[in-house]
């Protein structure tokens, strides 16, 4: 569904250049539900905006659903944004109009006309569990309910890819759990690919794959040992036995052979004092020695 290669984004302001993405590689399979995590300023929103066609990469390759986003003209971009992707933000005021009802808000972006349009809006609100709140004004809904209206809108034109930037950032734990359950549900029933940017490690733990971004590059991937459904079933059976590592963490090696060492490891004895390491291949392992310990 998504293939980014050596993706670069440079923001130019009056007297300053910010390199927000510096050669980022990432692939997402069709039908996957995955999360992107990383510190503030690491480039998560920048990446999501590129994927959503809201901004253009400075260099690199970016394919979504087989389409080359760097080759798009204005017209193709509008079509792509309308038909291929749905977008959900943390601050849903960006998509919603407070004095309209939930139903009216969802009807707005639907491309159908008349009765079919209304029927589709109702169907979408029912899909996100808001069938009983159709006629309420947005301002009469809770934060979690408003977020679900935003998700219904993002699904309005049957996108193949749903992008969510901190969708639970302003919700409490219980409500963000429900929103995540909804994403999982939509992923399962509609087969829609879902990419969620989050700060929330608990939320990230509930998806099968987590990609970590550091300084505009993918630095690590956490891949679940068993499917979330299996894990829940097992935990159920074992009555929530002691916390177990649910994901295995991998560092990401790029095509040019570059690797980001996990931040904490660089504090180890010997690595602080020099920017050179000795790299040795030993019985199928690659071993790094600090310069002073070179054998
Ligand atoms: N429009 C812009 N103009 C200039 N610099 C920008 C712009 N948007 C983002 N940046 C810079 O690019 C870098 C990446 O920003 P980005 O918003 O992608 O981070 P993020 O990972 O989403 O952070 P957060 O978790 O705080 O949302 C930051 O250094 C940021 O200051
Ligand atoms: Mg962001």
PDB file of C-alpha atoms and ligand atoms in Angstrom:
ATOM      1  CA  UNK A   1       0.000   0.000   0.000  1.00  0.00           C
ATOM      2  CA  UNK A   2       2.842   2.392   0.900  1.00  0.00           C
ATOM      3  CA  UNK A   3       6.420   2.427  -0.294  1.00  0.00           C
ATOM      4  CA  UNK A   4       8.750   5.290   0.706  1.00  0.00           C
ATOM      5  CA  UNK A   5      12.358   5.189  -0.366  1.00  0.00           C
ATOM      6  CA  UNK A   6      15.000   7.685   0.686  1.00  0.00           C
ATOM      7  CA  UNK A   7      12.252  10.191   1.342  1.00  0.00           C
ATOM      8  CA  UNK A   8      13.523  13.695   2.078  1.00  0.00           C
ATOM      9  CA  UNK A   9      11.582  16.735   3.215  1.00  0.00           C
ATOM     10  CA  UNK A  10      13.247  20.084   3.713  1.00  0.00           C
ATOM     11  CA  UNK A  11      11.202  23.014   5.004  1.00  0.00           C
ATOM     12  CA  UNK A  12      12.583  26.341   3.852  1.00  0.00           C
ATOM     13  CA  UNK A  13      11.730  29.410   5.874  1.00  0.00           C
ATOM     14  CA  UNK A  14      13.109  32.936   5.389  1.00  0.00           C
ATOM     15  CA  UNK A  15      16.644  32.265   6.613  1.00  0.00           C
ATOM     16  CA  UNK A  16      16.524  28.661   7.747  1.00  0.00           C
ATOM     17  CA  UNK A  17      16.301  25.142   6.351  1.00  0.00           C
ATOM     18  CA  UNK A  18      14.873  22.329   8.455  1.00  0.00           C
ATOM     19  CA  UNK A  19      15.496  18.782   7.288  1.00  0.00           C
ATOM     20  CA  UNK A  20      12.386  17.064   8.644  1.00  0.00           C
ATOM     21  CA  UNK A  21      12.860  13.744   6.815  1.00  0.00           C
ATOM     22  CA  UNK A  22      16.327  12.600   5.886  1.00  0.00           C
ATOM     23  CA  UNK A  23      16.174   9.577   3.644  1.00  0.00           C
ATOM     24  CA  UNK A  24      13.320   7.687   5.226  1.00  0.00           C
ATOM     25  CA  UNK A  25      12.481   4.142   4.082  1.00  0.00           C
ATOM     26  CA  UNK A  26       9.192   2.500   4.991  1.00  0.00           C
ATOM     27  CA  UNK A  27       6.803  -0.069   3.581  1.00  0.00           C
ATOM     28  CA  UNK A  28       3.258  -0.773   4.646  1.00  0.00           C
ATOM     29  CA  UNK A  29       1.343  -3.782   3.358  1.00  0.00           C
ATOM     30  CA  UNK A  30      -2.184  -3.615   2.023  1.00  0.00           C
ATOM     31  CA  UNK A  31      -4.610  -4.237   4.887  1.00  0.00           C
ATOM     32  CA  UNK A  32      -2.082  -3.580   7.646  1.00  0.00           C
ATOM     33  CA  UNK A  33      -2.875  -1.804  10.916  1.00  0.00           C
ATOM     34  CA  UNK A  34       0.316  -0.196  12.154  1.00  0.00           C
ATOM     35  CA  UNK A  35       1.621   2.656  14.286  1.00  0.00           C
ATOM     36  CA  UNK A  36       4.381   5.236  13.933  1.00  0.00           C
ATOM     37  CA  UNK A  37       6.029   6.512  17.103  1.00  0.00           C
ATOM     38  CA  UNK A  38       8.876   8.931  17.770  1.00  0.00           C
ATOM     39  CA  UNK A  39       9.838  11.969  19.805  1.00  0.00           C
ATOM     40  CA  UNK A  40       8.378  15.382  19.205  1.00  0.00           C
ATOM     41  CA  UNK A  41       9.939  16.879  16.087  1.00  0.00           C
ATOM     42  CA  UNK A  42      11.141  13.534  14.711  1.00  0.00           C
ATOM     43  CA  UNK A  43       9.104  13.950  11.503  1.00  0.00           C
ATOM     44  CA  UNK A  44       5.942  11.904  12.124  1.00  0.00           C
ATOM     45  CA  UNK A  45       3.423  14.535  11.031  1.00  0.00           C
ATOM     46  CA  UNK A  46       5.646  15.501   8.126  1.00  0.00           C
ATOM     47  CA  UNK A  47       5.595  11.894   6.905  1.00  0.00           C
ATOM     48  CA  UNK A  48       1.835  11.602   7.365  1.00  0.00           C
ATOM     49  CA  UNK A  49       1.243  14.848   5.474  1.00  0.00           C
ATOM     50  CA  UNK A  50       3.313  13.503   2.552  1.00  0.00           C
ATOM     51  CA  UNK A  51       1.316  10.259   2.594  1.00  0.00           C
ATOM     52  CA  UNK A  52      -1.928  12.226   2.645  1.00  0.00           C
ATOM     53  CA  UNK A  53      -0.897  14.382  -0.293  1.00  0.00           C
ATOM     54  CA  UNK A  54      -1.089  17.527   1.861  1.00  0.00           C
ATOM     55  CA  UNK A  55       2.527  18.415   1.158  1.00  0.00           C
ATOM     56  CA  UNK A  56       5.188  17.355  -1.358  1.00  0.00           C
ATOM     57  CA  UNK A  57       8.447  15.553  -0.563  1.00  0.00           C
ATOM     58  CA  UNK A  58      11.663  17.367  -1.531  1.00  0.00           C
ATOM     59  CA  UNK A  59      13.275  14.179  -2.877  1.00  0.00           C
ATOM     60  CA  UNK A  60      13.000  10.413  -2.837  1.00  0.00           C
ATOM     61  CA  UNK A  61      10.288   8.026  -3.919  1.00  0.00           C
ATOM     62  CA  UNK A  62       6.759   7.749  -2.604  1.00  0.00           C
ATOM     63  CA  UNK A  63       4.194   5.285  -3.911  1.00  0.00           C
ATOM     64  CA  UNK A  64       0.749   4.815  -2.375  1.00  0.00           C
ATOM     65  CA  UNK A  65      -1.633   2.202  -3.737  1.00  0.00           C
ATOM     66  CA  UNK A  66       0.591   1.917  -6.805  1.00  0.00           C
ATOM     67  CA  UNK A  67       0.480   5.670  -7.517  1.00  0.00           C
ATOM     68  CA  UNK A  68       3.621   7.773  -7.755  1.00  0.00           C
ATOM     69  CA  UNK A  69       2.865  10.807  -5.585  1.00  0.00           C
ATOM     70  CA  UNK A  70       5.872  12.766  -6.783  1.00  0.00           C
ATOM     71  CA  UNK A  71       4.606  12.645 -10.348  1.00  0.00           C
ATOM     72  CA  UNK A  72       1.162  14.032  -9.459  1.00  0.00           C
ATOM     73  CA  UNK A  73      -0.142  17.268 -10.936  1.00  0.00           C
ATOM     74  CA  UNK A  74      -2.666  19.481  -9.098  1.00  0.00           C
ATOM     75  CA  UNK A  75      -5.672  17.654 -10.531  1.00  0.00           C
ATOM     76  CA  UNK A  76      -4.417  14.158  -9.735  1.00  0.00           C
ATOM     77  CA  UNK A  77      -3.556  15.297  -6.228  1.00  0.00           C
ATOM     78  CA  UNK A  78      -7.089  16.550  -5.576  1.00  0.00           C
ATOM     79  CA  UNK A  79      -8.497  13.255  -6.853  1.00  0.00           C
ATOM     80  CA  UNK A  80      -6.047  11.288  -4.711  1.00  0.00           C
ATOM     81  CA  UNK A  81      -6.961  13.237  -1.558  1.00  0.00           C
ATOM     82  CA  UNK A  82     -10.642  12.784  -2.247  1.00  0.00           C
ATOM     83  CA  UNK A  83     -10.650   9.114  -3.215  1.00  0.00           C
ATOM     84  CA  UNK A  84      -7.637   7.237  -1.901  1.00  0.00           C
ATOM     85  CA  UNK A  85      -6.927   8.602   1.589  1.00  0.00           C
ATOM     86  CA  UNK A  86      -8.914   9.537   4.662  1.00  0.00           C
ATOM     87  CA  UNK A  87      -7.337  11.730   7.337  1.00  0.00           C
ATOM     88  CA  UNK A  88      -8.023  12.024  11.076  1.00  0.00           C
ATOM     89  CA  UNK A  89      -6.326  14.631  13.284  1.00  0.00           C
ATOM     90  CA  UNK A  90      -5.968  14.985  17.023  1.00  0.00           C
ATOM     91  CA  UNK A  91      -7.713  18.311  16.891  1.00  0.00           C
ATOM     92  CA  UNK A  92     -10.900  17.424  15.072  1.00  0.00           C
ATOM     93  CA  UNK A  93     -12.061  21.062  14.977  1.00  0.00           C
ATOM     94  CA  UNK A  94     -10.160  21.013  11.709  1.00  0.00           C
ATOM     95  CA  UNK A  95     -12.731  18.735  10.048  1.00  0.00           C
ATOM     96  CA  UNK A  96     -15.917  19.496  11.951  1.00  0.00           C
ATOM     97  CA  UNK A  97     -18.471  22.284  12.143  1.00  0.00           C
ATOM     98  CA  UNK A  98     -19.798  22.762  15.706  1.00  0.00           C
ATOM     99  CA  UNK A  99     -23.264  24.165  14.918  1.00  0.00           C
ATOM    100  CA  UNK A 100     -24.179  21.357  12.492  1.00  0.00           C
ATOM    101  CA  UNK A 101     -25.447  17.948  13.602  1.00  0.00           C
ATOM    102  CA  UNK A 102     -23.324  14.814  13.414  1.00  0.00           C
ATOM    103  CA  UNK A 103     -25.338  13.755  10.363  1.00  0.00           C
ATOM    104  CA  UNK A 104     -24.931  17.111   8.566  1.00  0.00           C
ATOM    105  CA  UNK A 105     -21.191  17.099   9.247  1.00  0.00           C
ATOM    106  CA  UNK A 106     -20.811  13.647   7.710  1.00  0.00           C
ATOM    107  CA  UNK A 107     -23.030  14.491   4.717  1.00  0.00           C
ATOM    108  CA  UNK A 108     -20.892  17.465   3.697  1.00  0.00           C
ATOM    109  CA  UNK A 109     -17.960  15.648   2.057  1.00  0.00           C
ATOM    110  CA  UNK A 110     -19.981  12.787   0.535  1.00  0.00           C
ATOM    111  CA  UNK A 111     -19.915  12.957  -3.238  1.00  0.00           C
ATOM    112  CA  UNK A 112     -23.347  11.330  -3.706  1.00  0.00           C
ATOM    113  CA  UNK A 113     -26.578  13.369  -3.964  1.00  0.00           C
ATOM    114  CA  UNK A 114     -29.939  13.466  -2.196  1.00  0.00           C
ATOM    115  CA  UNK A 115     -31.323  10.415  -0.456  1.00  0.00           C
ATOM    116  CA  UNK A 116     -28.338   8.201  -1.260  1.00  0.00           C
ATOM    117  CA  UNK A 117     -26.105  10.740   0.384  1.00  0.00           C
ATOM    118  CA  UNK A 118     -28.163  10.763   3.589  1.00  0.00           C
ATOM    119  CA  UNK A 119     -28.316   6.967   3.657  1.00  0.00           C
ATOM    120  CA  UNK A 120     -24.545   6.747   3.288  1.00  0.00           C
ATOM    121  CA  UNK A 121     -23.997   9.272   6.111  1.00  0.00           C
ATOM    122  CA  UNK A 122     -26.263   7.267   8.424  1.00  0.00           C
ATOM    123  CA  UNK A 123     -24.469   4.052   7.486  1.00  0.00           C
ATOM    124  CA  UNK A 124     -21.093   5.636   8.299  1.00  0.00           C
ATOM    125  CA  UNK A 125     -22.256   6.984  11.664  1.00  0.00           C
ATOM    126  CA  UNK A 126     -23.667   3.580  12.520  1.00  0.00           C
ATOM    127  CA  UNK A 127     -20.355   1.978  11.541  1.00  0.00           C
ATOM    128  CA  UNK A 128     -18.559   4.150  14.110  1.00  0.00           C
ATOM    129  CA  UNK A 129     -21.192   3.432  16.776  1.00  0.00           C
ATOM    130  CA  UNK A 130     -23.024   6.764  16.663  1.00  0.00           C
ATOM    131  CA  UNK A 131     -26.364   5.653  15.233  1.00  0.00           C
ATOM    132  CA  UNK A 132     -28.062   7.101  18.312  1.00  0.00           C
ATOM    133  CA  UNK A 133     -26.473  10.560  18.014  1.00  0.00           C
ATOM    134  CA  UNK A 134     -27.333  11.486  14.411  1.00  0.00           C
ATOM    135  CA  UNK A 135     -29.332  14.636  15.225  1.00  0.00           C
ATOM    136  CA  UNK A 136     -27.113  15.994  17.976  1.00  0.00           C
ATOM    137  CA  UNK A 137     -25.084  19.111  17.274  1.00  0.00           C
ATOM    138  CA  UNK A 138     -21.335  18.562  17.365  1.00  0.00           C
ATOM    139  CA  UNK A 139     -21.097  20.798  20.420  1.00  0.00           C
ATOM    140  CA  UNK A 140     -23.405  18.379  22.242  1.00  0.00           C
ATOM    141  CA  UNK A 141     -21.083  15.396  21.745  1.00  0.00           C
ATOM    142  CA  UNK A 142     -18.215  14.205  23.942  1.00  0.00           C
ATOM    143  CA  UNK A 143     -14.607  14.333  22.753  1.00  0.00           C
ATOM    144  CA  UNK A 144     -14.603  10.623  21.889  1.00  0.00           C
ATOM    145  CA  UNK A 145     -17.907  10.922  20.033  1.00  0.00           C
ATOM    146  CA  UNK A 146     -16.610  13.922  18.071  1.00  0.00           C
ATOM    147  CA  UNK A 147     -13.524  11.938  17.168  1.00  0.00           C
ATOM    148  CA  UNK A 148     -15.785   9.162  15.877  1.00  0.00           C
ATOM    149  CA  UNK A 149     -17.642  11.681  13.703  1.00  0.00           C
ATOM    150  CA  UNK A 150     -14.244  12.727  12.316  1.00  0.00           C
ATOM    151  CA  UNK A 151     -13.465   9.077  11.562  1.00  0.00           C
ATOM    152  CA  UNK A 152     -16.839   8.640   9.816  1.00  0.00           C
ATOM    153  CA  UNK A 153     -15.971  11.667   7.650  1.00  0.00           C
ATOM    154  CA  UNK A 154     -12.542  10.263   6.861  1.00  0.00           C
ATOM    155  CA  UNK A 155     -14.281   7.098   5.628  1.00  0.00           C
ATOM    156  CA  UNK A 156     -16.906   8.976   3.595  1.00  0.00           C
ATOM    157  CA  UNK A 157     -15.492   8.272   0.157  1.00  0.00           C
ATOM    158  CA  UNK A 158     -14.316   4.731   0.873  1.00  0.00           C
ATOM    159  CA  UNK A 159     -10.580   5.407   1.050  1.00  0.00           C
ATOM    160  CA  UNK A 160      -8.094   2.536   0.760  1.00  0.00           C
ATOM    161  CA  UNK A 161      -5.860   4.142   3.363  1.00  0.00           C
ATOM    162  CA  UNK A 162      -6.758   5.791   6.666  1.00  0.00           C
ATOM    163  CA  UNK A 163      -4.151   8.121   8.180  1.00  0.00           C
ATOM    164  CA  UNK A 164      -4.523   9.270  11.774  1.00  0.00           C
ATOM    165  CA  UNK A 165      -2.208  11.815  13.415  1.00  0.00           C
ATOM    166  CA  UNK A 166      -2.437  11.444  17.211  1.00  0.00           C
ATOM    167  CA  UNK A 167      -6.134  10.562  16.969  1.00  0.00           C
ATOM    168  CA  UNK A 168      -6.409   9.868  20.693  1.00  0.00           C
ATOM    169  CA  UNK A 169      -4.122  12.644  21.878  1.00  0.00           C
ATOM    170  CA  UNK A 170      -6.864  14.608  23.599  1.00  0.00           C
ATOM    171  CA  UNK A 171      -8.879  11.650  24.906  1.00  0.00           C
ATOM    172  CA  UNK A 172      -8.750   9.781  28.215  1.00  0.00           C
ATOM    173  CA  UNK A 173      -7.473   6.191  28.341  1.00  0.00           C
ATOM    174  CA  UNK A 174     -10.859   4.532  28.168  1.00  0.00           C
ATOM    175  CA  UNK A 175     -12.077   6.655  25.252  1.00  0.00           C
ATOM    176  CA  UNK A 176      -8.826   6.265  23.325  1.00  0.00           C
ATOM    177  CA  UNK A 177      -9.157   2.519  23.813  1.00  0.00           C
ATOM    178  CA  UNK A 178     -12.586   2.672  22.187  1.00  0.00           C
ATOM    179  CA  UNK A 179     -11.277   4.744  19.283  1.00  0.00           C
ATOM    180  CA  UNK A 180      -8.478   2.231  18.767  1.00  0.00           C
ATOM    181  CA  UNK A 181     -10.979  -0.636  18.895  1.00  0.00           C
ATOM    182  CA  UNK A 182     -12.888   1.193  16.188  1.00  0.00           C
ATOM    183  CA  UNK A 183      -9.760   1.436  14.000  1.00  0.00           C
ATOM    184  CA  UNK A 184      -9.112  -2.266  14.539  1.00  0.00           C
ATOM    185  CA  UNK A 185     -12.692  -3.042  13.675  1.00  0.00           C
ATOM    186  CA  UNK A 186     -12.653  -0.963  10.470  1.00  0.00           C
ATOM    187  CA  UNK A 187      -9.346  -2.530   9.496  1.00  0.00           C
ATOM    188  CA  UNK A 188     -10.844  -5.959  10.013  1.00  0.00           C
ATOM    189  CA  UNK A 189     -14.263  -5.482   8.417  1.00  0.00           C
ATOM    190  CA  UNK A 190     -13.420  -3.077   5.557  1.00  0.00           C
ATOM    191  CA  UNK A 191      -9.863  -4.296   4.963  1.00  0.00           C
ATOM    192  CA  UNK A 192      -8.752  -0.649   5.000  1.00  0.00           C
ATOM    193  CA  UNK A 193      -5.053   0.000   5.680  1.00  0.00           C
ATOM    194  CA  UNK A 194      -4.603   2.089   8.849  1.00  0.00           C
ATOM    195  CA  UNK A 195      -1.534   4.125   9.832  1.00  0.00           C
ATOM    196  CA  UNK A 196      -1.678   5.759  13.270  1.00  0.00           C
ATOM    197  CA  UNK A 197       0.830   8.286  14.591  1.00  0.00           C
ATOM    198  CA  UNK A 198       0.901   8.191  18.362  1.00  0.00           C
ATOM    199  CA  UNK A 199       2.824   9.220  21.445  1.00  0.00           C
ATOM    200  CA  UNK A 200       0.963   6.649  23.456  1.00  0.00           C
ATOM    201  CA  UNK A 201       3.042   3.483  24.041  1.00  0.00           C
ATOM    202  CA  UNK A 202      -0.066   1.657  25.293  1.00  0.00           C
ATOM    203  CA  UNK A 203      -1.863   2.323  22.046  1.00  0.00           C
ATOM    204  CA  UNK A 204       1.198   1.311  20.043  1.00  0.00           C
ATOM    205  CA  UNK A 205       1.348  -2.002  21.929  1.00  0.00           C
ATOM    206  CA  UNK A 206      -2.020  -2.960  20.512  1.00  0.00           C
ATOM    207  CA  UNK A 207      -1.015  -3.048  16.865  1.00  0.00           C
ATOM    208  CA  UNK A 208       1.072  -5.713  15.190  1.00  0.00           C
ATOM    209  CA  UNK A 209       3.857  -3.475  13.980  1.00  0.00           C
ATOM    210  CA  UNK A 210       5.318  -0.213  15.251  1.00  0.00           C
ATOM    211  CA  UNK A 211       7.806   1.850  13.269  1.00  0.00           C
ATOM    212  CA  UNK A 212       9.950   4.239  15.244  1.00  0.00           C
ATOM    213  CA  UNK A 213      11.223   7.433  13.646  1.00  0.00           C
ATOM    214  CA  UNK A 214      14.270   9.236  14.951  1.00  0.00           C
ATOM    215  CA  UNK A 215      15.564  12.447  13.370  1.00  0.00           C
ATOM    216  CA  UNK A 216      13.627  11.936  10.163  1.00  0.00           C
ATOM    217  CA  UNK A 217      14.651   8.309   9.568  1.00  0.00           C
ATOM    218  CA  UNK A 218      13.132   5.000  10.561  1.00  0.00           C
ATOM    219  CA  UNK A 219      15.378   3.763  13.341  1.00  0.00           C
ATOM    220  CA  UNK A 220      13.607   0.714  14.727  1.00  0.00           C
ATOM    221  CA  UNK A 221      10.658  -1.586  14.216  1.00  0.00           C
ATOM    222  CA  UNK A 222       8.767  -3.424  16.916  1.00  0.00           C
ATOM    223  CA  UNK A 223       7.016  -6.505  15.614  1.00  0.00           C
ATOM    224  CA  UNK A 224       4.481  -8.384  17.654  1.00  0.00           C
ATOM    225  CA  UNK A 225       5.373 -11.946  18.658  1.00  0.00           C
ATOM    226  CA  UNK A 226       1.790 -13.129  18.311  1.00  0.00           C
ATOM    227  CA  UNK A 227      -1.339 -11.475  16.930  1.00  0.00           C
ATOM    228  CA  UNK A 228      -3.189  -9.168  19.292  1.00  0.00           C
ATOM    229  CA  UNK A 229      -6.261 -11.385  19.117  1.00  0.00           C
ATOM    230  CA  UNK A 230      -4.195 -14.438  20.131  1.00  0.00           C
ATOM    231  CA  UNK A 231      -2.579 -12.471  22.922  1.00  0.00           C
ATOM    232  CA  UNK A 232      -5.944 -11.336  24.281  1.00  0.00           C
ATOM    233  CA  UNK A 233      -7.272 -14.875  24.156  1.00  0.00           C
ATOM    234  CA  UNK A 234      -4.206 -16.166  25.952  1.00  0.00           C
ATOM    235  CA  UNK A 235      -4.276 -13.412  28.575  1.00  0.00           C
ATOM    236  CA  UNK A 236      -7.919 -14.162  29.123  1.00  0.00           C
ATOM    237  CA  UNK A 237      -7.108 -17.802  29.691  1.00  0.00           C
ATOM    238  CA  UNK A 238      -4.233 -17.044  32.018  1.00  0.00           C
ATOM    239  CA  UNK A 239      -6.049 -14.275  33.861  1.00  0.00           C
ATOM    240  CA  UNK A 240      -3.724 -11.478  32.894  1.00  0.00           C
ATOM    241  CA  UNK A 241      -0.532 -13.120  33.907  1.00  0.00           C
ATOM    242  CA  UNK A 242       2.573 -11.015  34.558  1.00  0.00           C
ATOM    243  CA  UNK A 243       3.443  -8.423  31.914  1.00  0.00           C
ATOM    244  CA  UNK A 244       5.351 -10.037  29.069  1.00  0.00           C
ATOM    245  CA  UNK A 245       7.227  -8.418  26.232  1.00  0.00           C
ATOM    246  CA  UNK A 246       4.663  -8.334  23.452  1.00  0.00           C
ATOM    247  CA  UNK A 247       6.937  -7.012  20.691  1.00  0.00           C
ATOM    248  CA  UNK A 248      10.436  -7.798  19.472  1.00  0.00           C
ATOM    249  CA  UNK A 249      12.427  -4.684  18.641  1.00  0.00           C
ATOM    250  CA  UNK A 250      14.548  -4.550  15.493  1.00  0.00           C
ATOM    251  CA  UNK A 251      16.892  -1.762  14.436  1.00  0.00           C
ATOM    252  CA  UNK A 252      16.398  -0.764  10.809  1.00  0.00           C
ATOM    253  CA  UNK A 253      19.238  -1.194   8.347  1.00  0.00           C
ATOM    254  CA  UNK A 254      18.840   0.991   5.256  1.00  0.00           C
ATOM    255  CA  UNK A 255      19.886   0.182   1.708  1.00  0.00           C
ATOM    256  CA  UNK A 256      23.182   2.017   2.099  1.00  0.00           C
ATOM    257  CA  UNK A 257      23.990  -0.095   5.173  1.00  0.00           C
ATOM    258  CA  UNK A 258      23.312   2.690   7.675  1.00  0.00           C
ATOM    259  CA  UNK A 259      21.958   1.852  11.093  1.00  0.00           C
ATOM    260  CA  UNK A 260      20.844   3.927  14.084  1.00  0.00           C
ATOM    261  CA  UNK A 261      22.146   2.437  17.315  1.00  0.00           C
ATOM    262  CA  UNK A 262      19.482   2.594  20.075  1.00  0.00           C
ATOM    263  CA  UNK A 263      20.098   5.858  21.949  1.00  0.00           C
ATOM    264  CA  UNK A 264      20.901   4.347  25.365  1.00  0.00           C
ATOM    265  CA  UNK A 265      23.557   1.998  23.967  1.00  0.00           C
ATOM    266  CA  UNK A 266      25.803   4.872  23.005  1.00  0.00           C
ATOM    267  CA  UNK A 267      26.249   5.730  26.682  1.00  0.00           C
ATOM    268  CA  UNK A 268      28.043   2.422  27.182  1.00  0.00           C
ATOM    269  CA  UNK A 269      31.687   2.557  28.263  1.00  0.00           C
ATOM    270  CA  UNK A 270      34.050   3.480  25.449  1.00  0.00           C
ATOM    271  CA  UNK A 271      31.479   4.639  22.898  1.00  0.00           C
ATOM    272  CA  UNK A 272      31.138   8.139  24.352  1.00  0.00           C
ATOM    273  CA  UNK A 273      34.713   9.206  23.749  1.00  0.00           C
ATOM    274  CA  UNK A 274      35.112   8.622  20.028  1.00  0.00           C
ATOM    275  CA  UNK A 275      32.949   8.748  16.906  1.00  0.00           C
ATOM    276  CA  UNK A 276      34.737   5.725  15.472  1.00  0.00           C
ATOM    277  CA  UNK A 277      33.891   2.092  16.078  1.00  0.00           C
ATOM    278  CA  UNK A 278      35.503  -1.048  14.755  1.00  0.00           C
ATOM    279  CA  UNK A 279      33.082  -3.336  12.902  1.00  0.00           C
ATOM    280  CA  UNK A 280      33.802  -7.059  12.835  1.00  0.00           C
ATOM    281  CA  UNK A 281      31.933  -9.967  11.372  1.00  0.00           C
ATOM    282  CA  UNK A 282      32.099 -12.982  13.655  1.00  0.00           C
ATOM    283  CA  UNK A 283      30.187 -16.209  13.139  1.00  0.00           C
ATOM    284  CA  UNK A 284      27.186 -14.538  11.556  1.00  0.00           C
ATOM    285  CA  UNK A 285      27.154 -11.591  13.955  1.00  0.00           C
ATOM    286  CA  UNK A 286      28.276  -8.047  13.371  1.00  0.00           C
ATOM    287  CA  UNK A 287      30.098  -6.753  16.422  1.00  0.00           C
ATOM    288  CA  UNK A 288      30.915  -3.129  17.214  1.00  0.00           C
ATOM    289  CA  UNK A 289      33.981  -2.371  19.357  1.00  0.00           C
ATOM    290  CA  UNK A 290      34.757   1.083  20.720  1.00  0.00           C
ATOM    291  CA  UNK A 291      37.941   2.482  19.225  1.00  0.00           C
ATOM    292  CA  UNK A 292      40.065   2.004  22.367  1.00  0.00           C
ATOM    293  CA  UNK A 293      39.039  -1.660  22.707  1.00  0.00           C
ATOM    294  CA  UNK A 294      39.931  -2.561  19.149  1.00  0.00           C
ATOM    295  CA  UNK A 295      41.231  -6.132  19.259  1.00  0.00           C
TER     296      UNK A 295
HETATM  297  N1  LIG B   1       5.837  23.999   7.994  1.00  0.00           N
HETATM  298  C1  LIG B   1       7.032  23.876   8.573  1.00  0.00           C
HETATM  299  N2  LIG B   1       8.012  24.774   8.359  1.00  0.00           N
HETATM  300  C2  LIG B   1       9.234  24.630   8.934  1.00  0.00           C
HETATM  301  N3  LIG B   1       9.587  23.613   9.717  1.00  0.00           N
HETATM  302  C3  LIG B   1       8.666  22.677   9.971  1.00  0.00           C
HETATM  303  C4  LIG B   1       7.328  22.756   9.415  1.00  0.00           C
HETATM  304  N4  LIG B   1       6.625  21.665   9.842  1.00  0.00           N
HETATM  305  C5  LIG B   1       7.462  20.954  10.626  1.00  0.00           C
HETATM  306  N5  LIG B   1       8.678  21.546  10.697  1.00  0.00           N
HETATM  307  C6  LIG B   1       9.870  21.033  11.419  1.00  0.00           C
HETATM  308  O1  LIG B   1      10.135  19.727  10.953  1.00  0.00           O
HETATM  309  C7  LIG B   1      10.509  18.850  12.024  1.00  0.00           C
HETATM  310  C8  LIG B   1       9.546  17.673  12.075  1.00  0.00           C
HETATM  311  O2  LIG B   1       8.261  18.148  12.470  1.00  0.00           O
HETATM  312  P1  LIG B   1       6.978  17.207  12.617  1.00  0.00           P
HETATM  313  O3  LIG B   1       5.805  18.092  12.803  1.00  0.00           O
HETATM  314  O4  LIG B   1       6.939  16.261  11.476  1.00  0.00           O
HETATM  315  O5  LIG B   1       7.316  16.419  13.957  1.00  0.00           O
HETATM  316  P2  LIG B   1       6.421  15.367  14.778  1.00  0.00           P
HETATM  317  O6  LIG B   1       7.218  14.129  14.869  1.00  0.00           O
HETATM  318  O7  LIG B   1       5.061  15.282  14.201  1.00  0.00           O
HETATM  319  O8  LIG B   1       6.361  16.045  16.208  1.00  0.00           O
HETATM  320  P3  LIG B   1       5.159  16.047  17.299  1.00  0.00           P
HETATM  321  O9  LIG B   1       5.232  14.716  17.972  1.00  0.00           O
HETATM  322  O10 LIG B   1       5.538  17.167  18.208  1.00  0.00           O
HETATM  323  O11 LIG B   1       3.875  16.281  16.575  1.00  0.00           O
HETATM  324  C9  LIG B   1      10.508  19.715  13.269  1.00  0.00           C
HETATM  325  O12 LIG B   1      11.838  20.142  13.494  1.00  0.00           O
HETATM  326  C10 LIG B   1       9.629  20.880  12.900  1.00  0.00           C
HETATM  327  O13 LIG B   1      10.011  22.037  13.603  1.00  0.00           O
HETATM  328 MG1  LIG B   2       3.121  15.777  14.880  1.00  0.00          MG
END
